[in-house]
mmCIF file of C-alpha atoms in Angstrom:
data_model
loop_
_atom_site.group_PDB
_atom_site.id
_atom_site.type_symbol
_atom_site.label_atom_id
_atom_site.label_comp_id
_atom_site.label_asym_id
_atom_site.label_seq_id
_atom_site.Cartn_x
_atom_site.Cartn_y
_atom_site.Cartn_z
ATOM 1 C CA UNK A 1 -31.161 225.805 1.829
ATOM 2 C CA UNK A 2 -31.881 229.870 2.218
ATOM 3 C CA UNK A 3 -34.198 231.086 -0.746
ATOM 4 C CA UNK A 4 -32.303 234.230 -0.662
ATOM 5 C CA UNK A 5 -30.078 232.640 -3.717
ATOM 6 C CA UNK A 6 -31.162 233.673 -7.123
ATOM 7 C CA UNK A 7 -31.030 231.077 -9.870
ATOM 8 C CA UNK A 8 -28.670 231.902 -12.798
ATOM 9 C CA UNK A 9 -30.540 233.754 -15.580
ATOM 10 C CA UNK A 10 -33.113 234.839 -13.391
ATOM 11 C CA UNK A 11 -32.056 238.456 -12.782
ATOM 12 C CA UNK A 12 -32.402 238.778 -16.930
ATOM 13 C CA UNK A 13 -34.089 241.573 -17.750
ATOM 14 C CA UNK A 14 -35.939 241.906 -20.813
ATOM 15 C CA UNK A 15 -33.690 244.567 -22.760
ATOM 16 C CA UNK A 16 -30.488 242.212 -22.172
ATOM 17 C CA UNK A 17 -32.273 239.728 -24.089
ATOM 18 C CA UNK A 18 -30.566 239.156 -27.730
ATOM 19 C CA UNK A 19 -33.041 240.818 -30.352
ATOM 20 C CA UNK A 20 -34.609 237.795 -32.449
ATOM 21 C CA UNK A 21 -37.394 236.200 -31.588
ATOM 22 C CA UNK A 22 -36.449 232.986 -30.451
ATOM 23 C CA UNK A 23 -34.714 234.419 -27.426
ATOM 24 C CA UNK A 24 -38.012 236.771 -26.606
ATOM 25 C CA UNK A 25 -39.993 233.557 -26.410
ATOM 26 C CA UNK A 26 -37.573 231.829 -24.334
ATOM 27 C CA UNK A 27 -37.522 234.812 -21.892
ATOM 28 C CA UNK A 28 -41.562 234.894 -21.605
ATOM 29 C CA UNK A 29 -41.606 231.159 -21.107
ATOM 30 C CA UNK A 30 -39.640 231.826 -17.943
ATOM 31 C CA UNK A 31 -40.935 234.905 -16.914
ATOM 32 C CA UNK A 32 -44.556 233.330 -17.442
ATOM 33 C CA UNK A 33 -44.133 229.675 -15.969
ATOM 34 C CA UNK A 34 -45.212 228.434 -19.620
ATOM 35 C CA UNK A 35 -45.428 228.840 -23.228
ATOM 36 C CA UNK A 36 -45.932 231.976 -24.610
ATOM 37 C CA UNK A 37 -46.313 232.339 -28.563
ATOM 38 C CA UNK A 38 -46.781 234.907 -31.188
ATOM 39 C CA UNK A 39 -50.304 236.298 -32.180
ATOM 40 C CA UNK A 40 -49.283 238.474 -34.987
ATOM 41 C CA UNK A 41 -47.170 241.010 -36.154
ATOM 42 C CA UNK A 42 -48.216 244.987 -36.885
ATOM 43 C CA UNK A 43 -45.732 247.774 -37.906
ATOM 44 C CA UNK A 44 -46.262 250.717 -35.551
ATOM 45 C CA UNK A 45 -47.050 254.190 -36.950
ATOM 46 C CA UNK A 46 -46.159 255.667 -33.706
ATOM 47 C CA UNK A 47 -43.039 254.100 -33.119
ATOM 48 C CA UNK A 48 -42.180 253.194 -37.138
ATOM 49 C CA UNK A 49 -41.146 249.668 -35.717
ATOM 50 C CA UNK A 50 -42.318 245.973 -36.151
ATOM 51 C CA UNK A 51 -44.710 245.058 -33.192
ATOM 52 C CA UNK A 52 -44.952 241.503 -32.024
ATOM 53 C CA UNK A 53 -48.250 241.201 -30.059
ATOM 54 C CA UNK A 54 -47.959 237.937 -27.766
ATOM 55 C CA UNK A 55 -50.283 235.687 -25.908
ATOM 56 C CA UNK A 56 -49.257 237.489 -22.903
ATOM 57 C CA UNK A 57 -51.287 240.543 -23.528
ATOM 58 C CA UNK A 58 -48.283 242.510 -24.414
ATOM 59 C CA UNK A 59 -46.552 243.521 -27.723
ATOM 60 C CA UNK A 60 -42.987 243.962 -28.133
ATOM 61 C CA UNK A 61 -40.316 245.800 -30.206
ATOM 62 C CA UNK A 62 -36.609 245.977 -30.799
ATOM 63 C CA UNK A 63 -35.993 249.875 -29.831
ATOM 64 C CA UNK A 64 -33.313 252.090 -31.321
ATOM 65 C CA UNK A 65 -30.904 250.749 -29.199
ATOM 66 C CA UNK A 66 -31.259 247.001 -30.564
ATOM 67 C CA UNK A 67 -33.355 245.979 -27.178
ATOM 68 C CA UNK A 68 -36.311 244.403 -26.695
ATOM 69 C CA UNK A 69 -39.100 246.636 -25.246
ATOM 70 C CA UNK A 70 -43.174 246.839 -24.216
ATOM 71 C CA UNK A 71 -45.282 248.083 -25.832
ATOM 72 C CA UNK A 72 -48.383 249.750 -24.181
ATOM 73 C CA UNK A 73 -50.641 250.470 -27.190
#
């Protein structure tokens, strides 16, 4: 069998991912091969948003447009 075929789900990108957190971790468990889990919360000055900072090194938001996004500091 080619591996040219992509799996279902696995052209999801991360800001067509429902905003709630439950769905983010599902996401990173894919994207990561494995668990992924909150480290702690911190509201953003910068942005004036809710940051999620995650095992994987990264923090994430829901932007102004209701979608998940990275990030950088």
């Amino acid at each position: 069998m080619s591996s040219a075929f992509v799996k279902e789900g696995e052209s999801e990108q991360l800001k067509d991912i429902t905003p709630n957190m439950a769905s983010l971790l599902l996401f990173l468990k894919r994207e990561n091969g494995g668990p992924v889990r909150e480290l702690h919360t911190r509201f953003s000055d910068k942005y004036q948003k809710e940051v999620h900072e995650m095992s994987d090194g990264l923090g994430y938001m829901i932007n102004d447009l209701n979608q998940w996004q990275v990030v950088l500091n």
